[in-house]
Amino acid sequence: MGLRVAILAAGQGTRMKSSLPKVMHRVAGRTMVGWVIEAVGGLGADQVTVVTAPAADELRAGLPAGVTSCVQEEQLGTGHAAQVALDHFGSWKGDAVLVLPGDTPLLQTETLRRLVEAHNSDSPALTMLTTRLADPSGYGRVLRDGEGAVTGIVEHSDSTPEQLAVDEVNSGIYVFDGAHLADALGRIDRDNAQGEYYLPDVVAQFVAEGLPVRAVEAGEEEVSGVNSQQQLAEVSRAMRRRINEEWMGRGVWMADPDQVFIEADVQLSAGVRLYPGVHLEGTTEVAEGAQIGPDSYIVDGKIGSGAHIWYAVVRQAEIGEGAEVGPYVSLRPGTVLGARSKAGTFVEMKNAIIGEKSKVPHLAYMGDVEVGVGANIGAGTITVNYDGFEKHRTIIKDGARVGSDTMLIAPVTIGEGAYTGAGSAISRDVSDGALAVERSEQKEIPGYAARREEKRRRKQEES
Ligand code: UD1
Ligand code: CA
């Protein structure tokens, strides 16, 4: 039997108090709906569609290949959203239809597979996923009769005090017999507290018609829906724990996993060491034995094996094998640090190619620069790369020694093995092996201090 999947994601998410569509909020770097799509991906369904609001262009544009979307023009409720999906499926009759919300990022393929298999084993009208919650507030409650058979679902806002005391809740995840679902959706109304077509109302319809309804229980965490910023933070914490456990299982060391933040698409190797306050985001890759933190923020970085980074911000930059970065360093896009090179304390780099074993140990700005192998850049050196109109490049060749506090006024080239004198403003190319000094000669004024003191004393006597 075929399987079609409808992910409901058209709701406003008013409780988030945000202009972003709810399912576009990110958990560990991936949108909530992105997590749900991934979980569904493992089922091998015949068709997957996301029901979206008309304005959700960004959501539709970001859907992976093979996932379609359909538009719910007006948000008239989950029952109406399911109808929009069925209309989109077209020739769905006879297939099972998995309906689930787009706001449950912790849901896993295994749980969905268990639900679909339970459904396929005796093909009732509906197999629904329920869970028990210590605090069920906000959720639809599952109603059962004296024999324990499901009789319906009542939304929180429509519940009586006895119904509110029920701790078994609707997860909003269901597998329907497609034909029965279409039939029942035609018969539900909006006569309820929210004035919406409730998808859960089809449960009572089925029961009234004597159609079989089954329930499968799941753990609380996986089916947690995100309706508020507080729940987004809780779910993010759970996701972080899951991601960190996975990496520790593969040999990554963490001083305190509660303080390590790794996004979904990051790749780590065994033997990586992560200290508290480390954020690894985007497409960051870290090779074996690299040590990061405390307190570092890396977005789309490529970190070589054995590199050592601490108190650093690294964005779209590559750090070579065994390189040293930090403390207090900013590596901006386009920076490539060679193997065993160094970007030391208070160094900023942008679009800087630093050769193997070259060192920039202290207080420097290196922008639009290419440094060869084994060069040393003195403290306080600045590449003056911007003349107010255009950016210009600086080239520093192999083995060059740039003196402390050198201004390299680009475009300029420092030759192989060349030196610059401390405090020089270098605006012309320096030949290989030469020393370039640019500063006025030191003058000495003898007896200055005594004369000054004498002047001060006289002034004091006069007043
Ligand atoms: C829903 C269920 C509730 C269940 C809970 C589980 C209903 C009426 N209630 O409540 O029984 O316990 O989920 O998390 O279904 N959506 C649309 N179009 C709409 C309305 C909603 O696509 O017109 C989408 C939302 O984007 C969301 C999902 O449907 O992804 C669920 O809607 P939401 O408003 O979050 O329902 P809950 O109040 O959480
Ligand atoms: Ca919800």
Coordinates of C-alpha atoms and ligand atoms in Angstrom, one line a residue:
M1 CA 0.0 0.0 0.0
G2 CA 1.2 3.5 -0.8
L3 CA 2.0 6.2 1.7
R4 CA 1.5 9.9 1.3
V5 CA 2.7 12.4 3.8
A6 CA 1.2 15.8 4.7
I7 CA 3.3 18.1 6.9
L8 CA 1.0 20.9 8.3
A9 CA 3.0 24.1 8.4
A10 CA 0.6 26.9 7.5
G11 CA -0.3 28.0 11.0
Q12 CA 0.6 31.6 12.0
G13 CA 2.3 30.6 15.2
T14 CA 0.9 33.7 17.0
R15 CA 2.2 32.4 20.3
M16 CA 5.8 32.8 19.1
K17 CA 5.3 36.6 18.9
S18 CA 7.5 36.7 15.8
S19 CA 7.1 37.7 12.2
L20 CA 8.9 34.6 11.0
P21 CA 6.6 31.7 10.1
K22 CA 6.7 29.3 13.1
V23 CA 8.1 26.3 11.4
M24 CA 11.0 28.5 10.0
H25 CA 12.5 29.0 13.5
R26 CA 15.7 27.1 13.8
V27 CA 16.7 24.4 16.2
A28 CA 20.5 23.6 16.0
G29 CA 20.8 25.5 12.8
R30 CA 18.0 23.7 10.9
T31 CA 14.4 24.9 10.5
M32 CA 11.8 23.0 12.5
V33 CA 10.1 21.9 9.3
G34 CA 13.5 20.9 7.9
W35 CA 13.9 18.4 10.9
V36 CA 10.4 17.0 10.3
I37 CA 11.2 16.6 6.5
E38 CA 14.4 14.7 7.4
A39 CA 12.5 12.4 9.8
V40 CA 9.9 11.7 7.1
G41 CA 12.6 11.2 4.5
G42 CA 13.5 7.8 6.0
L43 CA 10.1 6.4 5.4
G44 CA 10.4 6.1 1.6
A45 CA 6.9 7.6 1.1
D46 CA 5.4 7.9 -2.4
Q47 CA 4.7 11.6 -1.9
V48 CA 5.5 14.3 0.7
T49 CA 3.9 17.7 0.7
V50 CA 4.1 20.7 3.0
V51 CA 1.0 22.7 3.6
T52 CA 2.0 26.3 3.7
A53 CA 0.5 29.8 4.2
P54 CA 0.4 32.0 1.1
A55 CA 3.2 34.3 2.2
A56 CA 5.7 31.5 3.0
D57 CA 7.9 31.9 0.0
E58 CA 11.1 31.3 1.9
L59 CA 9.8 28.0 3.2
R60 CA 8.7 26.8 -0.2
A61 CA 12.0 27.9 -1.8
G62 CA 14.0 25.9 0.8
L63 CA 12.2 22.6 0.3
P64 CA 14.5 19.7 -0.7
A65 CA 14.0 17.9 -4.1
G66 CA 11.1 15.5 -4.0
V67 CA 9.1 17.4 -1.4
T68 CA 6.2 19.4 -2.9
S69 CA 4.2 22.2 -1.3
C70 CA 0.6 23.3 -1.4
V71 CA -1.0 26.5 -0.2
Q72 CA -3.7 26.8 2.4
E73 CA -5.2 30.2 1.4
E74 CA -6.8 30.8 4.8
Q75 CA -5.8 29.2 8.1
L76 CA -9.1 27.7 8.9
G77 CA -7.6 24.9 11.1
T78 CA -5.8 21.6 10.9
G79 CA -8.8 19.8 9.5
H80 CA -8.9 22.3 6.6
A81 CA -5.1 22.0 6.1
A82 CA -5.4 18.2 5.8
Q83 CA -8.1 18.8 3.2
V84 CA -5.8 21.1 1.2
A85 CA -3.2 18.3 1.2
L86 CA -5.7 15.6 0.0
D87 CA -6.7 17.9 -2.8
H88 CA -3.1 18.3 -3.7
F89 CA -2.5 14.5 -3.7
G90 CA -5.2 14.0 -6.3
S91 CA -5.3 10.2 -6.9
W92 CA -4.7 9.2 -3.3
K93 CA -7.6 6.9 -2.7
G94 CA -6.6 3.7 -1.1
D95 CA -3.3 5.0 0.2
A96 CA -2.4 5.5 3.8
V97 CA -1.9 9.2 4.7
L98 CA 0.5 10.3 7.4
V99 CA -0.4 13.7 8.7
L100 CA 1.9 15.5 11.1
P101 CA 2.7 19.0 12.2
G102 CA 5.8 20.9 11.1
D103 CA 6.6 22.1 14.6
T104 CA 7.9 18.8 16.2
P105 CA 11.6 18.9 15.4
L106 CA 12.6 16.1 17.8
L107 CA 10.5 13.5 16.1
Q108 CA 12.5 10.6 14.7
T109 CA 12.1 8.3 11.7
E110 CA 12.0 5.2 13.9
T111 CA 8.9 6.4 15.8
L112 CA 7.1 7.3 12.5
R113 CA 8.1 3.9 11.1
R114 CA 6.6 2.2 14.1
L115 CA 3.4 4.1 13.7
V116 CA 3.1 3.4 10.0
E117 CA 3.8 -0.3 10.6
A118 CA 1.2 -0.5 13.3
H119 CA -1.3 1.0 10.9
N120 CA -0.4 -1.3 8.0
S121 CA -0.6 -4.4 10.2
D122 CA -4.4 -4.1 10.6
S123 CA -5.4 -1.1 8.5
P124 CA -7.9 0.7 10.7
A125 CA -9.4 4.0 9.7
L126 CA -6.8 5.7 11.9
T127 CA -3.7 5.0 13.9
M128 CA -2.7 7.9 16.1
L129 CA 0.3 8.7 18.1
T130 CA -0.3 9.7 21.7
T131 CA 1.8 10.5 24.7
R132 CA 1.5 11.1 28.4
L133 CA 2.6 14.4 29.8
A134 CA 3.2 15.6 33.3
D135 CA 1.9 19.0 32.1
P136 CA -0.6 18.4 29.3
S137 CA -1.8 22.0 29.1
G138 CA -2.3 23.3 25.6
Y139 CA -2.7 19.9 24.0
G140 CA -5.8 18.0 22.8
R141 CA -6.7 15.3 25.4
V142 CA -7.4 11.7 24.3
L143 CA -10.8 10.5 25.5
R144 CA -11.3 6.7 26.1
D145 CA -14.3 4.7 27.2
G146 CA -14.6 2.2 30.1
E147 CA -12.8 -0.5 28.0
G148 CA -10.0 1.8 27.1
A149 CA -11.0 2.3 23.5
V150 CA -10.4 5.8 22.1
T151 CA -13.6 7.7 21.7
G152 CA -12.4 11.2 20.6
I153 CA -10.0 14.1 21.2
V154 CA -11.0 17.3 22.9
E155 CA -8.9 20.5 22.5
H156 CA -7.6 22.2 25.7
S157 CA -9.8 25.2 25.2
D158 CA -12.9 23.1 24.7
S159 CA -12.3 20.8 27.7
T160 CA -14.3 20.3 30.8
P161 CA -12.4 20.3 34.2
E162 CA -12.5 16.4 34.2
Q163 CA -11.1 16.3 30.6
L164 CA -8.4 18.7 31.5
A165 CA -7.2 16.2 34.2
V166 CA -6.5 13.6 31.4
D167 CA -2.7 13.3 30.9
E168 CA -2.8 11.4 27.6
V169 CA -2.5 13.8 24.8
N170 CA -2.8 13.9 21.0
S171 CA 0.6 14.3 19.4
G172 CA -1.0 15.7 16.2
I173 CA 0.7 12.8 14.3
Y174 CA -1.7 10.3 12.6
V175 CA -1.8 7.7 9.9
F176 CA -5.3 7.6 8.2
D177 CA -6.9 5.5 5.7
G178 CA -7.1 8.1 2.9
A179 CA -10.6 7.4 1.8
H180 CA -12.1 7.4 5.3
L181 CA -10.2 10.7 6.1
A182 CA -11.6 12.4 3.0
D183 CA -15.1 11.3 4.0
A184 CA -14.9 12.4 7.6
L185 CA -13.3 15.8 6.7
G186 CA -16.4 16.6 4.7
R187 CA -18.4 16.3 7.8
I188 CA -16.6 18.3 10.6
D189 CA -17.6 21.8 11.5
R190 CA -16.1 24.9 13.1
D191 CA -18.4 24.9 16.1
N192 CA -15.7 25.2 18.8
A193 CA -13.8 27.6 21.0
Q194 CA -11.3 28.6 18.2
G195 CA -13.8 28.6 15.4
E196 CA -11.6 26.2 13.3
Y197 CA -11.9 22.9 11.5
Y198 CA -10.1 20.6 13.9
L199 CA -8.5 17.6 12.3
P200 CA -8.8 15.6 15.6
D201 CA -12.6 15.9 15.3
V202 CA -12.5 13.1 12.7
V203 CA -11.7 10.7 15.5
A204 CA -15.1 11.1 17.0
Q205 CA -16.6 10.8 13.5
F206 CA -14.9 7.5 12.9
V207 CA -16.0 6.2 16.3
A208 CA -19.6 7.2 15.7
E209 CA -19.5 5.3 12.4
G210 CA -18.1 2.2 14.1
L211 CA -14.7 2.5 12.2
P212 CA -11.7 1.2 14.1
V213 CA -9.3 3.7 15.7
R214 CA -5.9 2.7 17.2
A215 CA -3.5 4.6 19.3
V216 CA 0.3 4.0 19.7
E217 CA 2.1 5.6 22.5
A218 CA 5.4 7.6 22.1
G219 CA 7.9 9.1 24.5
E220 CA 7.1 12.7 25.5
E221 CA 10.3 14.3 24.1
E222 CA 9.9 13.3 20.5
V223 CA 6.4 14.7 20.0
S224 CA 6.9 18.0 21.9
G225 CA 5.4 20.7 19.7
V226 CA 6.9 24.2 19.7
N227 CA 4.3 26.9 20.2
S228 CA 6.3 29.5 22.2
Q229 CA 9.8 30.9 22.5
Q230 CA 10.1 29.0 25.8
Q231 CA 9.3 25.7 24.1
L232 CA 11.7 26.5 21.3
A233 CA 14.5 26.9 23.9
E234 CA 13.5 23.6 25.6
V235 CA 13.4 21.7 22.3
S236 CA 16.8 23.3 21.3
R237 CA 18.3 22.1 24.6
A238 CA 17.0 18.5 24.0
M239 CA 18.3 18.6 20.4
R240 CA 21.7 19.8 21.6
R241 CA 21.9 17.0 24.1
R242 CA 21.1 14.5 21.3
I243 CA 23.7 15.9 18.9
N244 CA 26.4 16.0 21.6
E245 CA 25.7 12.5 22.7
E246 CA 26.0 11.4 19.1
W247 CA 29.4 13.0 18.8
M248 CA 30.7 11.8 22.1
G249 CA 29.7 8.3 21.0
R250 CA 32.0 8.9 18.0
G251 CA 35.0 9.8 20.2
V252 CA 34.7 13.6 20.6
W253 CA 35.7 14.9 24.0
M254 CA 33.7 17.6 25.7
A255 CA 34.6 19.3 29.0
D256 CA 30.8 20.0 29.6
P257 CA 28.3 19.0 26.9
D258 CA 25.7 21.4 28.4
Q259 CA 27.9 24.2 27.2
V260 CA 28.8 23.0 23.7
F261 CA 26.6 24.1 20.8
I262 CA 26.9 22.1 17.6
E263 CA 24.6 22.7 14.6
A264 CA 23.1 19.9 12.6
D265 CA 25.4 20.0 9.6
V266 CA 28.7 20.3 11.4
Q267 CA 31.2 17.4 10.9
L268 CA 33.7 16.4 13.6
S269 CA 36.3 13.7 13.8
A270 CA 37.3 11.4 16.7
G271 CA 39.7 13.0 19.2
V272 CA 38.4 16.5 18.8
R273 CA 38.4 18.3 22.1
L274 CA 35.7 20.9 22.9
Y275 CA 35.8 23.2 25.9
P276 CA 32.8 25.2 27.3
G277 CA 31.3 28.0 25.3
V278 CA 32.1 26.5 21.9
H279 CA 29.6 27.2 19.1
L280 CA 30.2 25.3 15.9
E281 CA 27.8 26.4 13.1
G282 CA 27.0 26.0 9.5
T283 CA 29.2 23.7 7.4
T284 CA 32.1 23.7 9.9
E285 CA 34.4 20.7 9.7
V286 CA 36.9 19.9 12.4
A287 CA 39.7 17.3 11.9
E288 CA 41.0 14.8 14.4
G289 CA 42.7 16.1 17.5
A290 CA 41.8 19.8 17.1
Q291 CA 41.2 21.6 20.3
I292 CA 38.6 24.4 20.4
G293 CA 37.6 26.7 23.3
P294 CA 36.9 27.9 25.8
D295 CA 34.6 30.4 24.2
S296 CA 34.9 30.2 20.5
Y297 CA 32.4 30.8 17.7
I298 CA 33.1 29.1 14.4
V299 CA 30.8 29.5 11.4
D300 CA 31.5 27.6 8.1
G301 CA 35.1 27.0 9.3
K302 CA 37.5 24.2 8.2
I303 CA 39.8 23.3 11.1
G304 CA 42.8 21.1 10.5
S305 CA 44.0 18.3 12.7
G306 CA 45.7 19.2 15.9
A307 CA 44.9 22.9 15.5
H308 CA 44.4 24.8 18.7
I309 CA 41.8 27.6 18.9
W310 CA 40.7 29.5 21.9
Y311 CA 38.6 32.6 22.5
A312 CA 38.2 33.2 18.8
V313 CA 35.6 34.1 16.3
V314 CA 36.1 32.3 12.9
R315 CA 33.8 32.9 9.9
Q316 CA 34.3 31.2 6.6
A317 CA 38.0 30.6 7.2
E318 CA 40.3 27.7 7.0
I319 CA 42.8 26.8 9.7
G320 CA 45.6 24.5 8.8
E321 CA 47.0 21.5 10.6
G322 CA 48.6 22.3 13.9
A323 CA 47.9 26.0 13.6
E324 CA 47.5 28.1 16.7
V325 CA 44.7 30.7 17.0
G326 CA 44.0 33.0 19.9
P327 CA 43.3 34.1 22.4
Y328 CA 41.0 36.9 21.3
V329 CA 41.2 36.6 17.5
S330 CA 38.8 37.3 14.7
L331 CA 39.3 35.4 11.5
R332 CA 37.0 36.8 8.8
P333 CA 35.9 35.3 5.5
G334 CA 38.6 34.3 3.0
T335 CA 41.3 33.7 5.6
V336 CA 43.4 30.6 5.2
L337 CA 46.0 29.8 7.9
G338 CA 48.7 27.4 6.7
A339 CA 49.9 24.4 8.7
R340 CA 51.6 25.3 12.0
S341 CA 51.1 29.0 11.5
K342 CA 49.9 31.3 14.2
A343 CA 47.3 34.1 14.7
G344 CA 48.0 35.2 18.2
T345 CA 46.5 37.5 20.8
F346 CA 44.3 40.3 19.5
V347 CA 44.8 39.6 15.8
E348 CA 42.2 40.3 13.1
M349 CA 42.5 38.8 9.7
K350 CA 40.3 39.1 6.6
N351 CA 41.0 37.5 3.2
A352 CA 44.5 36.7 4.5
I353 CA 46.5 33.8 3.2
I354 CA 49.1 32.9 5.7
G355 CA 51.8 30.4 4.7
E356 CA 53.1 27.5 6.6
K357 CA 54.8 28.2 9.9
S358 CA 54.3 32.0 9.4
K359 CA 53.5 33.8 12.7
V360 CA 51.3 36.8 13.4
P361 CA 51.7 36.6 17.2
H362 CA 50.3 39.9 18.6
L363 CA 48.0 42.9 18.0
A364 CA 47.8 43.0 14.2
Y365 CA 45.3 43.6 11.3
M366 CA 46.0 41.5 8.3
G367 CA 43.6 42.2 5.5
D368 CA 43.8 41.3 1.8
V369 CA 47.3 39.9 2.3
E370 CA 49.3 36.9 1.1
V371 CA 52.1 35.9 3.4
G372 CA 54.6 33.2 2.3
V373 CA 56.2 30.5 4.4
G374 CA 58.1 31.1 7.6
A375 CA 57.5 34.9 7.8
N376 CA 57.1 36.8 11.1
I377 CA 54.9 39.7 11.5
G378 CA 55.7 42.0 14.4
A379 CA 53.3 43.2 17.0
G380 CA 51.0 46.1 16.0
T381 CA 51.5 45.6 12.2
I382 CA 48.7 46.8 10.1
T383 CA 48.0 46.2 6.4
V384 CA 46.6 49.6 5.2
N385 CA 44.4 47.9 2.6
Y386 CA 41.8 50.6 2.0
D387 CA 42.5 54.0 0.5
G388 CA 39.0 55.2 0.9
F389 CA 38.0 54.1 -2.6
E390 CA 39.4 50.6 -3.2
K391 CA 40.9 47.7 -1.4
H392 CA 44.6 46.8 -2.3
R393 CA 46.7 43.7 -1.6
T394 CA 49.8 43.3 0.4
I395 CA 52.3 40.5 -0.5
I396 CA 54.8 39.4 2.1
K397 CA 57.2 36.8 0.8
D398 CA 58.8 33.7 2.4
G399 CA 60.9 34.4 5.5
A400 CA 60.3 38.1 5.6
R401 CA 60.5 39.9 9.0
V402 CA 58.1 42.7 9.4
G403 CA 59.1 44.9 12.4
S404 CA 56.7 45.9 15.1
D405 CA 54.2 48.6 14.3
T406 CA 54.8 48.6 10.6
M407 CA 52.1 50.2 8.4
L408 CA 52.0 48.3 5.1
I409 CA 50.4 50.7 2.7
A410 CA 49.0 48.6 0.0
P411 CA 49.5 47.8 -2.8
V412 CA 53.0 46.8 -1.6
T413 CA 55.3 43.8 -1.7
I414 CA 57.9 42.8 1.0
G415 CA 60.6 40.7 -0.7
E416 CA 61.8 37.3 0.3
G417 CA 63.8 37.4 3.6
A418 CA 63.4 41.2 3.7
Y419 CA 63.1 43.3 6.9
T420 CA 61.1 46.4 7.8
G421 CA 62.2 48.6 10.7
A422 CA 59.8 48.9 13.7
G423 CA 57.4 51.9 13.3
S424 CA 57.9 52.2 9.6
A425 CA 55.1 53.3 7.2
I426 CA 56.1 51.2 4.1
S427 CA 54.5 52.4 0.9
R428 CA 57.1 51.2 -1.7
D429 CA 58.1 47.6 -2.5
V430 CA 61.0 46.2 -0.5
S431 CA 63.6 44.1 -2.4
D432 CA 64.5 40.6 -1.4
G433 CA 66.9 40.5 1.6
A434 CA 66.8 44.3 2.1
L435 CA 65.9 46.3 5.2
A436 CA 63.4 49.2 4.7
V437 CA 63.2 51.8 7.4
E438 CA 60.9 54.8 7.2
R439 CA 61.0 57.0 10.2
S440 CA 62.5 60.4 11.2
E441 CA 65.8 60.4 13.1
Q442 CA 65.7 60.5 16.9
K443 CA 66.5 63.9 18.3
E444 CA 67.7 64.4 21.9
I445 CA 67.1 67.6 24.0
P446 CA 69.4 67.5 27.0
G447 CA 68.3 68.9 30.4
Y448 CA 64.7 69.1 29.3
A449 CA 63.2 67.6 32.5
A450 CA 65.0 69.9 34.9
R451 CA 64.0 73.0 32.9
R452 CA 60.4 71.9 32.8
E453 CA 60.3 71.3 36.6
E454 CA 61.8 74.8 37.2
K455 CA 59.1 76.4 35.0
R456 CA 56.4 74.6 37.0
R457 CA 57.8 75.7 40.4
R458 CA 57.9 79.4 39.2
K459 CA 54.3 79.3 38.1
Q460 CA 53.3 77.9 41.5
E461 CA 55.1 80.7 43.4
E462 CA 53.4 83.4 41.2
S463 CA 49.9 82.2 42.1
Ligands
UD1_1 C1 -2.7 20.5 17.7 C2 -3.9 19.6 17.9 C3 -3.9 19.0 19.3 C4 -2.6 18.4 19.6 C5 -1.4 19.3 19.2 C6 -0.1 18.5 19.3 C7 -5.7 20.5 16.5 C8 -7.0 21.2 16.4 N1 -5.2 20.3 17.7 O1 -2.9 21.6 18.5 O2 -4.9 18.1 19.5 O3 -2.5 18.0 21.0 O4 -1.5 19.8 17.9 O5 1.0 19.4 19.1 O6 -5.2 20.0 15.5 N2 -1.8 24.4 10.8 C9 -2.0 24.6 9.5 N3 -3.1 25.2 9.1 C10 -4.0 25.7 10.0 C11 -3.8 25.5 11.4 C12 -2.6 24.8 11.8 O7 -1.2 24.2 8.6 O8 -5.1 26.3 9.6 C13 -0.5 23.7 11.2 C14 0.4 24.5 12.1 O9 1.4 25.2 11.3 C15 1.1 23.4 13.0 C16 0.1 22.3 13.0 O10 -0.9 22.5 12.0 O11 2.3 22.9 12.4 C17 -0.6 22.2 14.4 O12 -1.3 23.5 14.6 P1 -1.2 24.2 16.0 O13 -1.9 25.5 15.9 O14 0.2 24.2 16.5 O15 -2.1 23.2 16.8 P2 -2.0 23.0 18.4 O16 -2.9 24.0 19.0 O17 -0.7 22.8 18.9
CA2 CA 1.4 22.8 18.0

